Amino acid sequence: MGDQQLTEQELENLTWLMRATAENPWNGLWAFLAIVALGIIVFNLGFARELPILKKVVIYIMLVIGCFVLWILEFAFGAPIIVVLIISALFLGAYRFRLHLHRKQNGQA
């Protein structure tokens, strides 16, 4: 199982994450961890409620499984999952900030 080199033609047909993983196998893991981290941020900004600890554990396990599916979409098909999660986090963060300001203003008035 030696070091196999891909030709330029074969590299052109790969997605960006496949090329990055071919150069350094750790890049695939880092992309998965980025998707999990961004998924947790988006979940907490948009959908999280205060739950008992066991329900939280189940939710986060399911979130990691779902993020694996998203990673496969990014890896195999080149879907821009990481970019979409970043944009979602920015929009939800801005929404939560404005909601905080609105609630603060209504509380003082």
Backbone as a chain_set.jsonl record, in Angstrom:
{"seq": "MGDQQLTEQELENLTWLMRATAENPWNGLWAFLAIVALGIIVFNLGFARELPILKKVVIYIMLVIGCFVLWILEFAFGAPIIVVLIISALFLGAYRFRLHLHRKQNGQA", "coords": {"N": [[0.839, -1.174, 0.0], [1.569, 1.468, -1.05], [2.586, 4.927, -1.473], [0.356, 6.518, -3.393], [0.208, 8.48, -6.263], [-1.876, 10.932, -7.61], [-2.943, 11.726, -10.883], [-2.916, 14.816, -12.762], [-5.269, 15.079, -14.24], [-6.999, 13.342, -12.876], [-7.144, 14.665, -10.426], [-8.509, 16.998, -11.142], [-11.123, 16.146, -11.433], [-12.036, 15.755, -8.891], [-13.717, 16.815, -5.856], [-13.252, 19.879, -3.934], [-12.712, 19.208, -1.283], [-12.005, 16.535, -1.441], [-9.63, 16.771, -2.926], [-8.09, 18.246, -1.085], [-7.988, 16.409, 1.001], [-6.63, 14.372, -0.233], [-4.126, 15.496, -0.41], [-3.491, 15.929, 2.305], [-4.427, 13.741, 4.684], [-5.622, 14.468, 7.128], [-7.175, 16.699, 6.651], [-9.782, 16.028, 5.93], [-10.849, 15.163, 8.377], [-10.643, 17.558, 9.843], [-12.436, 19.127, 8.393], [-14.821, 17.75, 8.94], [-14.975, 18.164, 11.738], [-15.246, 20.936, 11.73], [-17.749, 21.18, 10.516], [-19.344, 19.921, 12.456], [-18.927, 21.654, 14.675], [-19.917, 24.09, 13.639], [-22.525, 23.275, 13.114], [-23.468, 22.795, 15.72], [-23.331, 25.397, 16.736], [-25.183, 26.736, 15.054], [-27.488, 25.271, 15.689], [-27.764, 25.909, 18.438], [-28.105, 28.699, 18.302], [-30.45, 28.966, 16.817], [-32.427, 27.001, 17.449], [-32.285, 25.714, 19.935], [-33.495, 24.763, 23.135], [-34.004, 24.913, 26.679], [-33.24, 21.901, 28.037], [-33.56, 18.702, 29.739], [-30.605, 16.907, 30.867], [-30.177, 14.312, 29.758], [-31.792, 14.304, 27.494], [-30.495, 16.328, 26.087], [-28.046, 15.082, 25.538], [-28.88, 13.034, 23.804], [-29.891, 14.605, 21.708], [-27.525, 15.932, 20.828], [-25.968, 13.744, 20.035], [-27.486, 12.819, 17.868], [-27.225, 15.078, 16.312], [-24.488, 15.018, 15.661], [-24.445, 12.684, 14.117], [-26.086, 13.526, 12.008], [-24.45, 15.572, 11.052], [-22.388, 14.07, 10.01], [-23.61, 13.035, 7.742], [-23.946, 15.45, 6.365], [-21.248, 16.053, 6.005], [-20.509, 14.019, 4.244], [-21.992, 14.827, 2.008], [-20.634, 17.195, 1.442], [-18.043, 16.208, 0.99], [-18.247, 14.149, -1.032], [-19.913, 15.184, -3.05], [-19.397, 17.86, -3.27], [-21.007, 19.832, -2.193], [-21.723, 23.026, -0.809], [-21.541, 22.96, 2.174], [-20.165, 23.817, 4.515], [-19.861, 26.56, 4.05], [-22.552, 27.344, 3.904], [-23.359, 26.773, 6.514], [-21.788, 28.62, 7.912], [-22.832, 31.063, 6.96], [-25.473, 30.756, 7.854], [-25.034, 30.745, 10.629], [-24.096, 33.363, 10.974], [-26.365, 34.906, 10.2], [-28.311, 33.968, 12.041], [-27.033, 34.691, 14.404], [-27.019, 37.504, 14.148], [-29.784, 37.913, 14.18], [-30.442, 36.991, 16.774], [-28.996, 38.86, 18.275], [-30.298, 41.263, 17.598], [-32.831, 40.642, 18.577], [-32.248, 40.473, 21.275], [-31.533, 43.183, 21.75], [-34.025, 44.364, 21.212], [-35.685, 43.23, 23.19], [-34.411, 44.226, 25.437], [-34.807, 46.967, 25.078], [-37.626, 47.122, 25.216], [-37.987, 46.269, 27.797], [-36.978, 48.358, 29.318], [-38.6, 50.477, 28.642]], "CA": [[0.0, 0.0, 0.0], [2.491, 2.585, -1.145], [2.078, 6.273, -1.704], [-0.137, 6.633, -4.761], [0.09, 9.854, -6.738], [-2.963, 11.15, -8.549], [-2.572, 12.548, -12.022], [-3.593, 16.12, -12.819], [-6.619, 14.842, -14.763], [-7.79, 12.757, -11.798], [-7.367, 15.711, -9.422], [-9.508, 17.947, -11.636], [-12.46, 15.575, -11.298], [-12.375, 15.632, -7.479], [-14.208, 18.01, -5.171], [-12.172, 20.581, -3.236], [-12.368, 18.496, -0.062], [-11.28, 15.328, -1.846], [-8.256, 17.175, -3.26], [-7.4, 18.613, 0.15], [-7.759, 15.188, 1.763], [-5.586, 13.62, -0.934], [-2.854, 16.127, -0.037], [-3.275, 15.685, 3.729], [-5.605, 13.012, 5.154], [-6.253, 15.123, 8.274], [-8.091, 17.751, 6.206], [-11.141, 15.505, 5.992], [-11.267, 15.199, 9.775], [-10.834, 18.966, 10.223], [-13.685, 19.581, 7.772], [-15.913, 17.166, 9.714], [-15.058, 18.87, 13.008], [-15.791, 22.277, 11.45], [-19.188, 21.03, 10.279], [-19.972, 19.644, 13.754], [-18.898, 22.882, 15.476], [-20.869, 25.047, 13.06], [-23.866, 22.718, 13.328], [-23.834, 23.046, 17.115], [-23.573, 26.837, 16.869], [-26.459, 27.053, 14.39], [-28.556, 24.683, 16.496], [-27.947, 26.687, 19.663], [-28.61, 30.034, 17.984], [-31.767, 28.983, 16.213], [-33.442, 26.017, 17.804], [-32.086, 25.076, 21.237], [-34.269, 25.133, 24.306], [-33.462, 24.307, 27.889], [-33.701, 20.513, 28.125], [-32.823, 17.864, 30.699], [-29.29, 16.512, 30.379], [-30.251, 13.112, 28.923], [-32.331, 14.719, 26.195], [-29.422, 17.071, 25.413], [-27.078, 14.107, 25.035], [-29.493, 12.393, 22.631], [-29.945, 15.611, 20.638], [-26.188, 16.166, 20.288], [-25.555, 12.537, 19.303], [-28.178, 12.859, 16.583], [-26.624, 16.178, 15.564], [-23.209, 14.546, 15.109], [-24.778, 11.749, 13.03], [-26.541, 14.354, 10.893], [-23.293, 16.282, 10.509], [-21.652, 13.117, 9.186], [-24.302, 13.035, 6.447], [-23.58, 16.703, 5.713], [-19.847, 15.93, 5.591], [-20.496, 13.19, 3.029], [-22.45, 15.68, 0.908], [-19.54, 18.118, 1.127], [-16.886, 15.457, 0.499], [-18.49, 13.39, -2.258], [-20.613, 15.925, -4.095], [-18.931, 19.243, -3.335], [-22.029, 20.776, -1.732], [-21.058, 24.024, 0.044], [-22.15, 22.832, 3.501], [-19.461, 24.656, 5.49], [-20.202, 27.956, 3.75], [-23.951, 27.547, 4.282], [-23.428, 26.818, 7.972], [-21.219, 29.905, 8.346], [-23.827, 32.104, 6.663], [-26.593, 30.548, 8.776], [-24.617, 31.194, 11.958], [-24.048, 34.83, 10.968], [-27.731, 35.438, 10.179], [-28.97, 33.676, 13.309], [-26.382, 35.526, 15.41], [-27.545, 38.86, 13.995], [-31.176, 37.875, 14.63], [-30.454, 36.894, 18.232], [-28.516, 40.127, 18.806], [-31.379, 42.246, 17.454], [-33.884, 40.245, 19.509], [-31.763, 40.893, 22.598], [-31.692, 44.637, 21.847], [-35.458, 44.67, 21.24], [-36.18, 42.873, 24.503], [-33.803, 45.16, 26.376], [-35.481, 48.257, 24.891], [-38.985, 47.001, 25.716], [-37.908, 46.114, 29.251], [-36.686, 49.662, 29.935], [-39.651, 51.446, 28.308]], "C": [[0.88, 1.232, 0.0], [1.779, 3.906, -1.333], [1.642, 6.392, -3.16], [-0.297, 8.107, -5.108], [-1.053, 9.928, -7.748], [-2.47, 12.027, -9.687], [-3.358, 13.851, -11.981], [-5.034, 15.965, -13.301], [-7.522, 14.263, -13.668], [-8.09, 13.79, -10.715], [-8.426, 16.713, -9.856], [-10.926, 17.448, -11.424], [-12.913, 15.463, -9.842], [-12.947, 16.935, -6.937], [-13.053, 18.648, -4.407], [-11.746, 19.823, -1.982], [-11.641, 17.19, -0.365], [-9.832, 15.652, -2.201], [-7.46, 17.503, -2.006], [-7.083, 17.381, 0.984], [-6.707, 14.31, 1.097], [-4.211, 14.188, -0.595], [-2.498, 15.84, 1.418], [-4.521, 14.999, 4.278], [-6.312, 13.649, 6.352], [-7.259, 16.193, 7.861], [-9.54, 17.29, 6.219], [-11.688, 15.53, 7.408], [-11.527, 16.633, 10.219], [-12.126, 19.519, 9.622], [-14.885, 19.026, 8.533], [-16.08, 17.887, 11.043], [-15.599, 20.286, 12.837], [-17.298, 22.202, 11.232], [-19.917, 20.756, 11.589], [-20.027, 20.918, 14.599], [-19.906, 23.902, 14.947], [-22.309, 24.564, 13.221], [-24.35, 22.962, 14.749], [-24.135, 24.528, 17.33], [-24.914, 27.22, 16.261], [-27.622, 26.491, 15.191], [-28.826, 25.517, 17.739], [-28.498, 28.076, 19.399], [-30.063, 30.008, 17.521], [-32.823, 28.111, 16.848], [-33.364, 25.496, 19.223], [-33.022, 25.646, 22.293], [-33.62, 24.476, 25.504], [-34.093, 22.933, 28.06], [-32.97, 19.799, 29.253], [-31.569, 17.29, 30.048], [-29.357, 15.299, 29.457], [-30.806, 13.44, 27.54], [-31.289, 15.507, 25.397], [-28.407, 16.119, 24.798], [-27.621, 13.436, 23.779], [-29.519, 13.363, 21.456], [-28.57, 15.802, 20.014], [-25.628, 14.936, 19.571], [-26.204, 12.507, 17.931], [-27.615, 13.975, 15.692], [-25.302, 15.757, 14.927], [-23.448, 13.56, 13.971], [-25.245, 12.521, 11.805], [-25.397, 15.126, 10.248], [-22.419, 15.357, 9.675], [-22.279, 13.024, 7.797], [-23.964, 14.314, 5.68], [-22.137, 16.666, 5.219], [-19.732, 15.088, 4.325], [-20.961, 14.004, 1.826], [-21.358, 16.648, 0.477], [-18.389, 17.367, 0.46], [-17.147, 14.855, -0.877], [-19.059, 14.234, -3.389], [-20.192, 17.384, -4.209], [-19.977, 20.26, -2.934], [-21.384, 21.751, -0.739], [-21.624, 24.058, 1.465], [-21.483, 23.761, 4.509], [-19.818, 26.128, 5.28], [-21.637, 28.258, 4.167], [-24.096, 27.612, 5.799], [-22.844, 28.112, 8.526], [-22.223, 31.031, 8.13], [-25.019, 31.986, 7.604], [-26.249, 31.039, 10.175], [-24.576, 32.721, 12.031], [-25.452, 35.433, 11.012], [-28.447, 35.183, 11.502], [-28.347, 34.477, 14.451], [-26.88, 36.96, 15.359], [-28.989, 38.936, 14.483], [-31.248, 37.845, 16.158], [-29.985, 38.194, 18.884], [-29.607, 41.19, 18.737], [-32.541, 41.918, 18.384], [-33.508, 40.646, 20.937], [-31.927, 42.399, 22.78], [-33.146, 45.034, 21.952], [-36.039, 44.367, 22.62], [-35.645, 43.819, 25.579], [-34.508, 46.514, 26.308], [-36.903, 48.201, 25.437], [-39.021, 46.845, 27.236], [-37.696, 47.434, 29.961], [-37.824, 50.639, 29.715], [-40.851, 51.345, 29.198]], "O": [[0.912, 1.964, 0.989], [0.551, 3.987, -1.35], [2.48, 6.368, -4.062], [-0.867, 8.881, -4.339], [-1.17, 9.079, -8.632], [-1.683, 12.951, -9.483], [-4.344, 13.971, -11.254], [-5.925, 16.659, -12.811], [-8.683, 14.655, -13.552], [-9.182, 13.787, -10.146], [-9.166, 17.227, -9.018], [-11.842, 18.253, -11.251], [-14.064, 15.11, -9.586], [-12.701, 18.013, -7.478], [-11.997, 18.036, -4.249], [-10.562, 19.792, -1.647], [-10.751, 16.789, 0.385], [-8.916, 14.917, -1.833], [-6.306, 17.099, -1.869], [-6.025, 17.312, 1.609], [-5.977, 13.587, 1.775], [-3.238, 13.44, -0.504], [-1.346, 15.544, 1.733], [-5.581, 15.623, 4.334], [-7.496, 13.389, 6.567], [-8.12, 16.558, 8.662], [-10.437, 18.088, 6.494], [-12.85, 15.877, 7.624], [-12.52, 16.901, 10.895], [-12.831, 20.293, 10.27], [-15.862, 19.742, 8.753], [-17.204, 18.192, 11.442], [-16.326, 20.783, 13.697], [-18.039, 23.062, 11.707], [-20.998, 21.301, 11.816], [-21.068, 21.227, 15.179], [-20.655, 24.503, 15.718], [-23.212, 25.372, 13.44], [-25.515, 23.299, 14.96], [-25.088, 24.874, 18.028], [-25.694, 27.944, 16.878], [-28.64, 27.164, 15.356], [-29.979, 25.802, 18.061], [-29.285, 28.585, 20.197], [-30.822, 30.935, 17.805], [-34.007, 28.443, 16.794], [-34.323, 24.875, 19.683], [-33.296, 26.846, 22.331], [-32.783, 23.584, 25.358], [-35.308, 22.804, 28.208], [-31.897, 20.227, 29.676], [-31.483, 17.199, 28.824], [-28.645, 15.265, 28.453], [-30.336, 12.908, 26.534], [-31.208, 15.372, 24.176], [-27.959, 16.324, 23.67], [-26.897, 13.286, 22.794], [-29.203, 12.981, 20.329], [-28.454, 15.831, 18.789], [-24.888, 15.077, 18.597], [-25.544, 12.202, 16.937], [-27.539, 13.827, 14.472], [-25.029, 16.103, 13.778], [-22.736, 13.59, 12.968], [-24.843, 12.207, 10.685], [-25.379, 15.312, 9.032], [-21.773, 15.808, 8.73], [-21.57, 12.944, 6.795], [-23.721, 14.265, 4.475], [-21.833, 17.184, 4.145], [-18.946, 15.409, 3.433], [-20.389, 13.888, 0.742], [-21.176, 16.894, -0.715], [-17.825, 17.842, -0.526], [-16.344, 15.037, -1.792], [-18.725, 14.023, -4.555], [-20.59, 18.071, -5.15], [-19.863, 21.433, -3.288], [-20.576, 21.332, 0.09], [-22.134, 25.09, 1.902], [-22.174, 24.427, 5.281], [-20.052, 26.853, 6.247], [-21.907, 29.321, 4.726], [-24.872, 28.417, 6.314], [-23.355, 28.646, 9.511], [-22.437, 31.856, 9.017], [-25.523, 32.994, 8.099], [-27.072, 31.675, 10.833], [-24.975, 33.305, 13.038], [-25.702, 36.367, 11.775], [-29.114, 36.073, 12.029], [-29.053, 34.898, 15.368], [-27.135, 37.57, 16.397], [-29.378, 39.912, 15.125], [-32.024, 38.586, 16.762], [-30.509, 38.59, 19.925], [-29.82, 41.931, 19.697], [-33.172, 42.826, 18.924], [-34.355, 41.101, 21.707], [-32.397, 42.854, 23.823], [-33.48, 45.951, 22.703], [-36.805, 45.167, 23.157], [-36.36, 44.164, 26.52], [-34.776, 47.137, 27.336], [-37.344, 49.16, 26.07], [-39.989, 47.249, 27.881], [-38.175, 47.622, 31.08], [-38.007, 51.551, 30.522], [-41.809, 52.1, 29.03]]}, "num_chains": 1, "name": "protein.A"}
